[in-house]
Amino acid sequence: MPSVPPQLNRITTPAPTPPGTEPRRTAFAEGFDRLRAAATTEPGRLRIIGALLALLVVAFGAIAAWQMTERAAAADDVLNRSQPLTSDAADIYRSLADANTAAASGYLAGLQEKPAMRQGYETDIRTAAAKLVTAAANSEPGSTSANTIAELSRLLPEYKGLVETARANNRQGYPVGGAYLRAANEMMQQKMLPAAQKLHQTENQRLRDDYADAKSFPWAAAGLGVLALAALAWAQQRNYRRTNRVLNHGLVTATAASTVVLLWLTVGHVIARAGLNDSYDHGVRSLNVLHEARIASLTARSDENLTLVRRGADTKSLADGTVVDAYEWGYDKEIDDLGKALTRAEDLADDSAGQKPVQDANGFMKVWKDRHREARDDNNSGNYQAARDRVIGAAKEPTSVCFDNVDKALATALKHEQNEFRQAASDGRDSLTGLPTGAAVLAVLAAAGAVLGIGRRLSEYR
């Protein structure tokens, strides 16, 4: 058997580590060891419980304050930013459509154009320009709304120039004025009004987003609140089992403060949501339908005027092959849309003050249809002057009066629904007033109560 070399047969032992050269432990490891050691004693466990309770209720208050601040801000945006901008966008559309109608009416009247008619056109142009400036100031640079506003601001002076050229040629008896008016109308119908409609849709979407933000339930805060109450209840039950004492004043105070925050959070949100829902159902929805009705009446009036201006020069082929006057067909379509919108608006109105102007507008619309039918019969029979008188005001009962009555009734209905919206939205927003600050203050009180309650128990070990 071969022998093992002596150096391999020897058992070696590691040299001892000199004092002071051991590897240093991390602060986290040392802290964990101290925490574990403290958890083996009742005072240590009480300190840990007190710290966790304080941290939990402070986190609950902070999250509640943060989430309710966001919802209060969104509710305020609904009331003071989104909905007013949506209304401004609708007013831009209405002003443009009304200016187009007034331009056609003024052209049709020619030298008989009344100062009030001309003033109405100028007012609509100025209103549209002012609303565009306001909308531009409240839109984000580079956004879809900002680009749409810039496009409308560029087209508005071009449109006005075409109308002025048409008016000047018409006053001098040049038929080319009709071509300029047609170009202005096409610019309005094909570019400006679609852009204004797009702006209104964009602002409507922003309004819906703000509604969604304001009405979303604060689940994180509510969940933390339930967890905090459960932890406080457990701590008091533990205290009772070890001391046989029913109440710990500090823990009771913390529980009461946390309960108040959770109830305030829940009830405030429910009331705010109810108010915002009411403002949407009986405010925004009604306003949208009334804006549709007003736009339909304006478009119908414009088509009615342009039927006589163009005198059948523009036609439209229907699906069955029938060829009709394009503007006469447009009038029939818009007046039908007006009737449908008025029916929806009356259904949405929740009181007599909102229903009456809509019912009045419906009655004026029916008279308008009857008088328009008479003007159409005159025009179709070749009596152009009689048709013109029935439309622009020379006749005893012109359609212009019916249109004005419809527009005034719709303006009254819009004002009422706007007030309804503001009242309901204000109630919803106001129900959140003070909640973020109150939640934060009560959370600090709850944390202090938890610490003092645990401190009272700790003092018994000294």
Short mmCIF file of C-alpha atoms in Angstrom, two decimals:
data_model
loop_
_atom_site.label_atom_id
_atom_site.label_comp_id
_atom_site.label_asym_id
_atom_site.label_seq_id
_atom_site.Cartn_x
_atom_site.Cartn_y
_atom_site.Cartn_z
CA MET A 1 0.00 0.00 0.00
CA PRO A 2 1.51 3.32 -1.03
CA SER A 3 2.29 5.75 1.70
CA VAL A 4 0.61 9.18 1.91
CA PRO A 5 2.93 12.14 1.89
CA PRO A 6 3.14 13.71 5.34
CA GLN A 7 2.09 17.19 4.06
CA LEU A 8 -1.19 15.74 2.69
CA ASN A 9 -1.94 13.66 5.76
CA ARG A 10 -1.87 16.74 8.02
CA ILE A 11 -5.29 18.32 8.96
CA THR A 12 -5.26 22.11 8.51
CA THR A 13 -7.46 24.54 10.46
CA PRO A 14 -8.29 28.13 9.31
CA ALA A 15 -6.49 30.86 11.12
CA PRO A 16 -8.68 32.78 13.59
CA THR A 17 -10.04 36.17 12.38
CA PRO A 18 -8.32 38.96 14.21
CA PRO A 19 -10.63 41.06 16.46
CA GLY A 20 -12.24 44.06 14.71
CA THR A 21 -11.89 42.63 11.21
CA GLU A 22 -15.32 40.83 10.98
CA PRO A 23 -17.44 41.84 7.90
CA ARG A 24 -19.84 44.66 8.81
CA ARG A 25 -23.58 43.96 8.60
CA THR A 26 -25.94 46.27 6.74
CA ALA A 27 -28.11 48.76 8.58
CA PHE A 28 -31.19 47.01 7.27
CA ALA A 29 -30.07 43.63 8.68
CA GLU A 30 -29.26 45.16 12.06
CA GLY A 31 -32.58 47.01 12.13
CA PHE A 32 -34.43 43.82 11.25
CA ASP A 33 -32.70 41.96 14.05
CA ARG A 34 -33.61 44.66 16.53
CA LEU A 35 -37.21 44.61 15.31
CA ARG A 36 -37.35 40.84 15.64
CA ALA A 37 -35.90 41.02 19.11
CA ALA A 38 -38.38 43.73 20.09
CA ALA A 39 -41.28 41.63 18.80
CA THR A 40 -40.49 39.00 21.43
CA THR A 41 -41.52 41.39 24.21
CA GLU A 42 -44.89 42.98 24.81
CA PRO A 43 -43.59 46.59 24.89
CA GLY A 44 -41.80 45.97 21.62
CA ARG A 45 -44.93 44.52 20.04
CA LEU A 46 -46.96 47.49 21.24
CA ARG A 47 -44.50 49.92 19.67
CA ILE A 48 -44.72 48.08 16.34
CA ILE A 49 -48.53 48.02 16.50
CA GLY A 50 -48.68 51.72 17.30
CA ALA A 51 -46.35 52.62 14.43
CA LEU A 52 -48.31 50.49 11.95
CA LEU A 53 -51.65 51.90 13.07
CA ALA A 54 -50.39 55.47 12.76
CA LEU A 55 -48.91 54.75 9.33
CA LEU A 56 -52.12 53.10 8.14
CA VAL A 57 -54.48 55.90 9.18
CA VAL A 58 -52.13 58.59 7.83
CA ALA A 59 -51.94 56.74 4.50
CA PHE A 60 -55.73 56.49 4.51
CA GLY A 61 -56.12 60.23 5.09
CA ALA A 62 -53.49 61.11 2.48
CA ILE A 63 -55.01 58.91 -0.22
CA ALA A 64 -58.52 60.15 0.63
CA ALA A 65 -57.39 63.79 0.45
CA TRP A 66 -55.57 63.20 -2.84
CA GLN A 67 -58.40 61.30 -4.56
CA MET A 68 -61.12 63.69 -3.42
CA THR A 69 -59.00 66.69 -4.46
CA GLU A 70 -58.84 65.21 -7.95
CA ARG A 71 -62.58 64.59 -8.05
CA ALA A 72 -63.39 68.05 -6.72
CA ALA A 73 -61.14 69.56 -9.38
CA ALA A 74 -62.83 67.50 -12.10
CA ALA A 75 -66.27 68.55 -10.84
CA ASP A 76 -65.14 72.18 -10.91
CA ASP A 77 -63.86 71.68 -14.47
CA VAL A 78 -67.27 70.33 -15.49
CA LEU A 79 -68.95 73.44 -14.10
CA ASN A 80 -66.49 76.16 -15.05
CA ARG A 81 -64.43 74.88 -17.96
CA SER A 82 -65.64 71.87 -19.97
CA GLN A 83 -69.33 72.66 -20.22
CA PRO A 84 -68.87 76.40 -20.87
CA LEU A 85 -66.36 75.55 -23.62
CA THR A 86 -68.82 73.04 -25.07
CA SER A 87 -71.47 75.75 -25.08
CA ASP A 88 -69.00 78.17 -26.68
CA ALA A 89 -68.33 75.63 -29.42
CA ALA A 90 -72.07 75.27 -29.99
CA ASP A 91 -72.39 79.08 -30.06
CA ILE A 92 -69.63 79.26 -32.68
CA TYR A 93 -71.56 76.81 -34.85
CA ARG A 94 -74.83 78.66 -34.29
CA SER A 95 -73.29 82.07 -35.00
CA LEU A 96 -71.72 80.83 -38.23
CA ALA A 97 -74.93 79.16 -39.35
CA ASP A 98 -76.96 82.25 -38.43
CA ALA A 99 -74.52 84.53 -40.27
CA ASN A 100 -74.89 82.35 -43.36
CA THR A 101 -78.65 82.57 -43.08
CA ALA A 102 -78.55 86.35 -42.62
CA ALA A 103 -76.21 86.70 -45.61
CA ALA A 104 -78.63 84.80 -47.82
CA SER A 105 -81.59 86.80 -46.50
CA GLY A 106 -79.76 90.09 -47.10
CA TYR A 107 -78.83 89.08 -50.63
CA LEU A 108 -82.42 88.07 -51.33
CA ALA A 109 -83.71 91.41 -50.04
CA GLY A 110 -81.20 93.34 -52.16
CA LEU A 111 -81.77 97.08 -51.90
CA GLN A 112 -84.66 96.39 -49.54
CA GLU A 113 -82.33 94.89 -46.94
CA LYS A 114 -83.26 96.26 -43.52
CA PRO A 115 -80.59 97.63 -41.16
CA ALA A 116 -81.61 95.09 -38.51
CA MET A 117 -80.93 92.25 -40.94
CA ARG A 118 -77.49 93.59 -41.72
CA GLN A 119 -76.79 94.23 -38.05
CA GLY A 120 -77.72 90.64 -37.25
CA TYR A 121 -75.18 89.36 -39.76
CA GLU A 122 -72.42 91.59 -38.34
CA THR A 123 -73.28 90.55 -34.79
CA ASP A 124 -73.04 86.87 -35.70
CA ILE A 125 -69.63 87.37 -37.31
CA ARG A 126 -68.33 89.27 -34.28
CA THR A 127 -69.75 86.67 -31.90
CA ALA A 128 -68.09 83.84 -33.80
CA ALA A 129 -64.76 85.70 -33.82
CA ALA A 130 -64.95 86.46 -30.08
CA LYS A 131 -65.88 82.88 -29.19
CA LEU A 132 -62.98 81.60 -31.30
CA VAL A 133 -60.59 83.82 -29.34
CA THR A 134 -61.98 82.51 -26.03
CA ALA A 135 -61.79 78.91 -27.20
CA ALA A 136 -58.21 79.40 -28.42
CA ALA A 137 -57.17 80.78 -25.03
CA ASN A 138 -58.59 77.73 -23.25
CA SER A 139 -57.31 75.06 -25.64
CA GLU A 140 -53.98 73.27 -25.33
CA PRO A 141 -51.39 74.27 -27.96
CA GLY A 142 -51.10 71.67 -30.69
CA SER A 143 -54.31 69.90 -29.69
CA THR A 144 -57.08 68.94 -32.10
CA SER A 145 -59.22 71.79 -30.78
CA ALA A 146 -56.42 74.33 -31.23
CA ASN A 147 -55.89 73.24 -34.85
CA THR A 148 -59.62 73.40 -35.58
CA ILE A 149 -59.89 76.87 -34.06
CA ALA A 150 -56.93 78.06 -36.13
CA GLU A 151 -58.59 76.74 -39.29
CA LEU A 152 -61.87 78.50 -38.49
CA SER A 153 -60.03 81.73 -37.69
CA ARG A 154 -58.38 81.56 -41.09
CA LEU A 155 -61.59 80.81 -43.01
CA LEU A 156 -63.79 83.40 -41.29
CA PRO A 157 -62.32 86.51 -43.01
CA GLU A 158 -62.31 84.67 -46.36
CA TYR A 159 -66.00 83.87 -45.94
CA LYS A 160 -66.79 87.43 -44.99
CA GLY A 161 -64.93 88.69 -48.06
CA LEU A 162 -67.00 86.47 -50.36
CA VAL A 163 -70.24 87.68 -48.76
CA GLU A 164 -69.23 91.32 -49.13
CA THR A 165 -68.34 90.77 -52.79
CA ALA A 166 -71.68 89.08 -53.40
CA ARG A 167 -73.51 91.91 -51.66
CA ALA A 168 -71.69 94.62 -53.62
CA ASN A 169 -72.39 92.95 -56.98
CA ASN A 170 -76.00 92.33 -56.07
CA ARG A 171 -76.57 96.00 -55.16
CA GLN A 172 -75.23 96.99 -58.57
CA GLY A 173 -77.50 94.50 -60.29
CA TYR A 174 -74.73 92.14 -61.42
CA PRO A 175 -75.89 88.49 -61.42
CA VAL A 176 -72.35 87.32 -60.65
CA GLY A 177 -73.14 88.18 -57.05
CA GLY A 178 -75.12 84.93 -56.83
CA ALA A 179 -71.97 82.95 -57.71
CA TYR A 180 -70.03 84.66 -54.93
CA LEU A 181 -72.83 83.96 -52.47
CA ARG A 182 -72.89 80.33 -53.56
CA ALA A 183 -69.11 80.10 -53.03
CA ALA A 184 -69.52 81.61 -49.56
CA ASN A 185 -72.29 79.15 -48.74
CA GLU A 186 -70.24 76.20 -49.98
CA MET A 187 -67.30 77.33 -47.84
CA MET A 188 -69.61 77.57 -44.86
CA GLN A 189 -71.38 74.25 -45.45
CA GLN A 190 -68.40 72.16 -46.55
CA LYS A 191 -65.55 73.58 -44.43
CA MET A 192 -66.56 75.94 -41.64
CA LEU A 193 -69.63 74.25 -40.21
CA PRO A 194 -68.02 70.75 -40.28
CA ALA A 195 -64.99 72.24 -38.49
CA ALA A 196 -67.25 73.90 -35.93
CA GLN A 197 -69.09 70.60 -35.48
CA LYS A 198 -65.76 68.82 -34.95
CA LEU A 199 -64.81 71.40 -32.33
CA HIS A 200 -68.10 70.85 -30.54
CA GLN A 201 -67.60 67.07 -30.58
CA THR A 202 -64.05 67.40 -29.23
CA GLU A 203 -65.18 69.64 -26.38
CA ASN A 204 -68.09 67.30 -25.69
CA GLN A 205 -65.63 64.42 -25.32
CA ARG A 206 -63.55 66.47 -22.90
CA LEU A 207 -66.73 67.20 -20.92
CA ARG A 208 -67.52 63.47 -20.76
CA ASP A 209 -63.97 62.74 -19.60
CA ASP A 210 -64.29 65.32 -16.80
CA TYR A 211 -67.61 63.80 -15.78
CA ALA A 212 -66.00 60.35 -15.65
CA ASP A 213 -63.11 61.64 -13.51
CA ALA A 214 -65.44 63.44 -11.13
CA LYS A 215 -67.83 60.50 -10.70
CA SER A 216 -65.31 57.63 -10.37
CA PHE A 217 -65.47 56.05 -6.90
CA PRO A 218 -62.30 56.46 -4.74
CA TRP A 219 -61.71 52.73 -4.30
CA ALA A 220 -58.13 53.09 -3.03
CA ALA A 221 -59.15 55.47 -0.25
CA ALA A 222 -62.20 53.41 0.69
CA GLY A 223 -60.15 50.20 0.76
CA LEU A 224 -57.51 51.77 2.99
CA GLY A 225 -60.25 53.13 5.22
CA VAL A 226 -61.79 49.69 5.73
CA LEU A 227 -58.34 48.22 6.37
CA ALA A 228 -57.55 50.95 8.92
CA LEU A 229 -60.82 50.36 10.77
CA ALA A 230 -60.21 46.61 10.79
CA ALA A 231 -56.70 47.12 12.19
CA LEU A 232 -57.98 49.48 14.89
CA ALA A 233 -60.71 47.02 15.85
CA TRP A 234 -58.14 44.23 16.10
CA ALA A 235 -55.85 46.37 18.23
CA GLN A 236 -58.68 47.17 20.65
CA GLN A 237 -59.74 43.52 20.82
CA ARG A 238 -56.13 42.55 21.57
CA ASN A 239 -55.94 45.22 24.25
CA TYR A 240 -59.16 43.91 25.82
CA ARG A 241 -57.91 40.31 25.89
CA ARG A 242 -54.69 41.29 27.65
CA THR A 243 -55.99 43.92 30.09
CA ASN A 244 -59.70 43.18 30.36
CA ARG A 245 -60.33 46.89 29.74
CA VAL A 246 -63.18 47.63 27.35
CA LEU A 247 -62.07 51.06 26.14
CA ASN A 248 -58.78 52.65 25.21
CA HIS A 249 -59.50 56.34 24.72
CA GLY A 250 -56.76 56.89 22.18
CA LEU A 251 -57.76 53.92 20.01
CA VAL A 252 -61.45 54.86 20.31
CA THR A 253 -60.61 58.39 19.13
CA ALA A 254 -58.63 57.00 16.19
CA THR A 255 -61.50 54.66 15.28
CA ALA A 256 -64.08 57.45 15.49
CA ALA A 257 -61.98 59.82 13.35
CA SER A 258 -61.34 57.14 10.72
CA THR A 259 -65.03 56.23 10.66
CA VAL A 260 -66.00 59.86 10.11
CA VAL A 261 -63.54 60.13 7.22
CA LEU A 262 -64.81 56.94 5.58
CA LEU A 263 -68.47 57.94 5.97
CA TRP A 264 -67.79 61.49 4.78
CA LEU A 265 -65.89 60.11 1.82
CA THR A 266 -68.68 57.72 0.84
CA VAL A 267 -71.66 59.99 1.47
CA GLY A 268 -69.96 63.02 -0.11
CA HIS A 269 -69.12 61.06 -3.22
CA VAL A 270 -72.64 59.62 -3.50
CA ILE A 271 -74.19 63.09 -3.23
CA ALA A 272 -71.68 64.55 -5.70
CA ARG A 273 -72.32 61.74 -8.17
CA ALA A 274 -76.09 62.23 -7.87
CA GLY A 275 -75.75 65.96 -8.54
CA LEU A 276 -73.43 65.43 -11.50
CA ASN A 277 -75.70 62.75 -12.94
CA ASP A 278 -78.65 65.13 -12.62
CA SER A 279 -76.69 67.94 -14.28
CA TYR A 280 -75.90 65.64 -17.20
CA ASP A 281 -79.33 64.01 -17.60
CA HIS A 282 -81.37 67.20 -17.19
CA GLY A 283 -78.78 69.73 -18.29
CA VAL A 284 -76.14 68.60 -20.75
CA ARG A 285 -78.37 66.16 -22.66
CA SER A 286 -81.12 68.75 -23.00
CA LEU A 287 -78.62 71.41 -24.05
CA ASN A 288 -77.16 69.15 -26.73
CA VAL A 289 -80.60 68.38 -28.19
CA LEU A 290 -81.62 72.04 -28.09
CA HIS A 291 -78.40 73.02 -29.88
CA GLU A 292 -79.22 70.41 -32.54
CA ALA A 293 -82.71 71.88 -32.90
CA ARG A 294 -81.40 75.43 -33.23
CA ILE A 295 -78.83 74.41 -35.83
CA ALA A 296 -81.49 72.52 -37.79
CA SER A 297 -83.75 75.59 -37.80
CA LEU A 298 -80.88 77.83 -38.95
CA THR A 299 -79.91 75.45 -41.74
CA ALA A 300 -83.53 75.12 -42.83
CA ARG A 301 -83.84 78.91 -43.00
CA SER A 302 -80.62 79.18 -45.01
CA ASP A 303 -81.83 76.53 -47.47
CA GLU A 304 -85.17 78.29 -47.74
CA ASN A 305 -83.46 81.53 -48.73
CA LEU A 306 -80.98 79.88 -51.09
CA THR A 307 -83.85 78.12 -52.90
CA LEU A 308 -84.95 81.54 -54.13
CA VAL A 309 -81.42 82.88 -54.63
CA ARG A 310 -80.28 79.98 -56.81
CA ARG A 311 -83.67 79.48 -58.57
CA GLY A 312 -83.20 75.80 -59.24
CA ALA A 313 -79.58 76.07 -60.44
CA ASP A 314 -78.49 73.42 -57.91
CA THR A 315 -80.12 70.00 -58.09
CA LYS A 316 -79.88 66.69 -56.29
CA SER A 317 -80.56 63.19 -57.63
CA LEU A 318 -82.48 60.96 -55.24
CA ALA A 319 -82.13 57.19 -54.94
CA ASP A 320 -85.19 56.62 -57.15
CA GLY A 321 -83.68 58.79 -59.92
CA THR A 322 -85.83 61.82 -59.20
CA VAL A 323 -84.04 65.16 -59.60
CA VAL A 324 -85.04 67.84 -57.11
CA ASP A 325 -83.90 71.31 -56.09
CA ALA A 326 -80.95 70.77 -53.71
CA TYR A 327 -81.92 73.55 -51.30
CA GLU A 328 -85.61 72.66 -51.27
CA TRP A 329 -84.63 69.10 -50.43
CA GLY A 330 -82.29 70.42 -47.75
CA TYR A 331 -85.07 72.49 -46.21
CA ASP A 332 -87.36 69.45 -45.96
CA LYS A 333 -84.63 67.39 -44.33
CA GLU A 334 -83.67 70.06 -41.80
CA ILE A 335 -87.25 70.90 -40.86
CA ASP A 336 -87.85 67.19 -40.28
CA ASP A 337 -84.72 67.03 -38.08
CA LEU A 338 -85.98 70.09 -36.21
CA GLY A 339 -89.27 68.35 -35.42
CA LYS A 340 -87.49 65.25 -34.14
CA ALA A 341 -85.12 67.30 -31.99
CA LEU A 342 -88.00 69.26 -30.47
CA THR A 343 -89.78 66.02 -29.58
CA ARG A 344 -86.66 64.73 -27.80
CA ALA A 345 -86.13 68.07 -26.06
CA GLU A 346 -89.70 68.06 -24.70
CA ASP A 347 -89.21 64.52 -23.38
CA LEU A 348 -85.96 65.50 -21.65
CA ALA A 349 -87.38 68.65 -20.04
CA ASP A 350 -88.20 67.85 -16.41
CA ASP A 351 -90.45 70.80 -15.59
CA SER A 352 -93.03 73.06 -17.20
CA ALA A 353 -90.56 75.95 -17.44
CA GLY A 354 -88.39 73.80 -19.70
CA GLN A 355 -91.25 72.23 -21.67
CA LYS A 356 -93.18 75.41 -22.52
CA PRO A 357 -90.60 77.12 -24.79
CA VAL A 358 -90.03 73.82 -26.58
CA GLN A 359 -93.77 73.43 -27.14
CA ASP A 360 -93.91 77.03 -28.38
CA ALA A 361 -91.06 76.35 -30.81
CA ASN A 362 -92.89 73.29 -32.08
CA GLY A 363 -96.03 75.34 -32.71
CA PHE A 364 -94.08 78.04 -34.55
CA MET A 365 -92.37 75.36 -36.64
CA LYS A 366 -95.71 73.97 -37.80
CA VAL A 367 -96.85 77.44 -38.89
CA TRP A 368 -93.50 77.88 -40.65
CA LYS A 369 -94.01 74.66 -42.61
CA ASP A 370 -97.48 75.78 -43.72
CA ARG A 371 -96.26 79.20 -44.88
CA HIS A 372 -93.25 77.68 -46.60
CA ARG A 373 -95.56 75.39 -48.51
CA GLU A 374 -97.45 78.42 -49.81
CA ALA A 375 -94.18 80.11 -50.83
CA ARG A 376 -93.09 76.92 -52.60
CA ASP A 377 -96.38 76.75 -54.51
CA ASP A 378 -95.92 80.36 -55.66
CA ASN A 379 -92.35 79.68 -56.75
CA ASN A 380 -93.26 76.48 -58.58
CA SER A 381 -96.05 78.28 -60.40
CA GLY A 382 -93.63 80.96 -61.63
CA ASN A 383 -94.72 83.71 -59.22
CA TYR A 384 -91.23 84.40 -57.90
CA GLN A 385 -92.02 87.82 -56.41
CA ALA A 386 -94.89 86.43 -54.31
CA ALA A 387 -92.67 83.56 -53.09
CA ARG A 388 -89.93 86.03 -52.20
CA ASP A 389 -92.39 88.23 -50.29
CA ARG A 390 -93.63 85.21 -48.30
CA VAL A 391 -90.06 84.37 -47.30
CA ILE A 392 -88.22 87.63 -46.55
CA GLY A 393 -90.96 89.71 -45.00
CA ALA A 394 -92.88 91.77 -47.57
CA ALA A 395 -95.97 89.57 -47.16
CA LYS A 396 -98.31 89.90 -44.20
CA GLU A 397 -97.21 86.60 -42.61
CA PRO A 398 -93.67 85.81 -43.86
CA THR A 399 -91.72 82.71 -42.90
CA SER A 400 -88.99 84.93 -41.46
CA VAL A 401 -91.29 85.72 -38.51
CA CYS A 402 -91.83 82.00 -37.89
CA PHE A 403 -88.09 81.36 -37.97
CA ASP A 404 -87.46 84.24 -35.56
CA ASN A 405 -90.11 82.90 -33.18
CA VAL A 406 -88.61 79.40 -33.27
CA ASP A 407 -85.15 80.80 -32.60
CA LYS A 408 -86.31 82.94 -29.68
CA ALA A 409 -88.21 80.05 -28.11
CA LEU A 410 -85.15 77.81 -28.41
CA ALA A 411 -82.96 80.53 -26.89
CA THR A 412 -85.34 80.67 -23.89
CA ALA A 413 -85.23 76.89 -23.52
CA LEU A 414 -81.42 76.90 -23.72
CA LYS A 415 -81.15 79.54 -21.02
CA HIS A 416 -83.43 77.55 -18.72
CA GLU A 417 -81.53 74.29 -19.23
CA GLN A 418 -78.20 76.09 -18.75
CA ASN A 419 -79.44 77.31 -15.36
CA GLU A 420 -80.63 73.78 -14.52
CA PHE A 421 -77.20 72.42 -15.38
CA ARG A 422 -75.33 75.00 -13.30
CA GLN A 423 -77.54 74.44 -10.27
CA ALA A 424 -77.20 70.65 -10.31
CA ALA A 425 -73.47 70.70 -11.11
CA SER A 426 -72.86 73.28 -8.37
CA ASP A 427 -74.70 71.09 -5.85
CA GLY A 428 -72.58 68.10 -6.86
CA ARG A 429 -69.31 70.01 -6.64
CA ASP A 430 -70.21 71.71 -3.35
CA SER A 431 -70.84 68.36 -1.66
CA LEU A 432 -67.07 67.73 -1.95
CA THR A 433 -66.15 71.09 -0.40
CA GLY A 434 -63.85 70.68 2.59
CA LEU A 435 -63.59 66.92 2.21
CA PRO A 436 -59.87 66.75 1.23
CA THR A 437 -58.82 69.07 4.04
CA GLY A 438 -61.15 67.41 6.53
CA ALA A 439 -59.84 63.96 5.61
CA ALA A 440 -56.25 65.06 6.15
CA VAL A 441 -56.97 66.71 9.52
CA LEU A 442 -59.01 63.78 10.82
CA ALA A 443 -56.33 61.34 9.68
CA VAL A 444 -53.70 63.23 11.70
CA LEU A 445 -56.09 63.17 14.68
CA ALA A 446 -56.61 59.43 14.22
CA ALA A 447 -52.85 58.81 14.04
CA ALA A 448 -52.30 60.84 17.19
CA GLY A 449 -55.06 58.92 18.95
CA ALA A 450 -53.53 55.58 17.95
CA VAL A 451 -50.07 56.62 19.17
CA LEU A 452 -51.41 58.02 22.45
CA GLY A 453 -53.56 54.96 23.02
CA ILE A 454 -50.62 52.60 22.55
CA GLY A 455 -48.43 54.96 24.60
CA ARG A 456 -50.88 54.65 27.49
CA ARG A 457 -50.36 50.89 27.47
CA LEU A 458 -46.60 51.26 27.21
CA SER A 459 -46.53 53.49 30.28
CA GLU A 460 -47.77 50.54 32.34
CA TYR A 461 -44.47 48.74 31.68
CA ARG A 462 -42.26 51.48 33.05
#
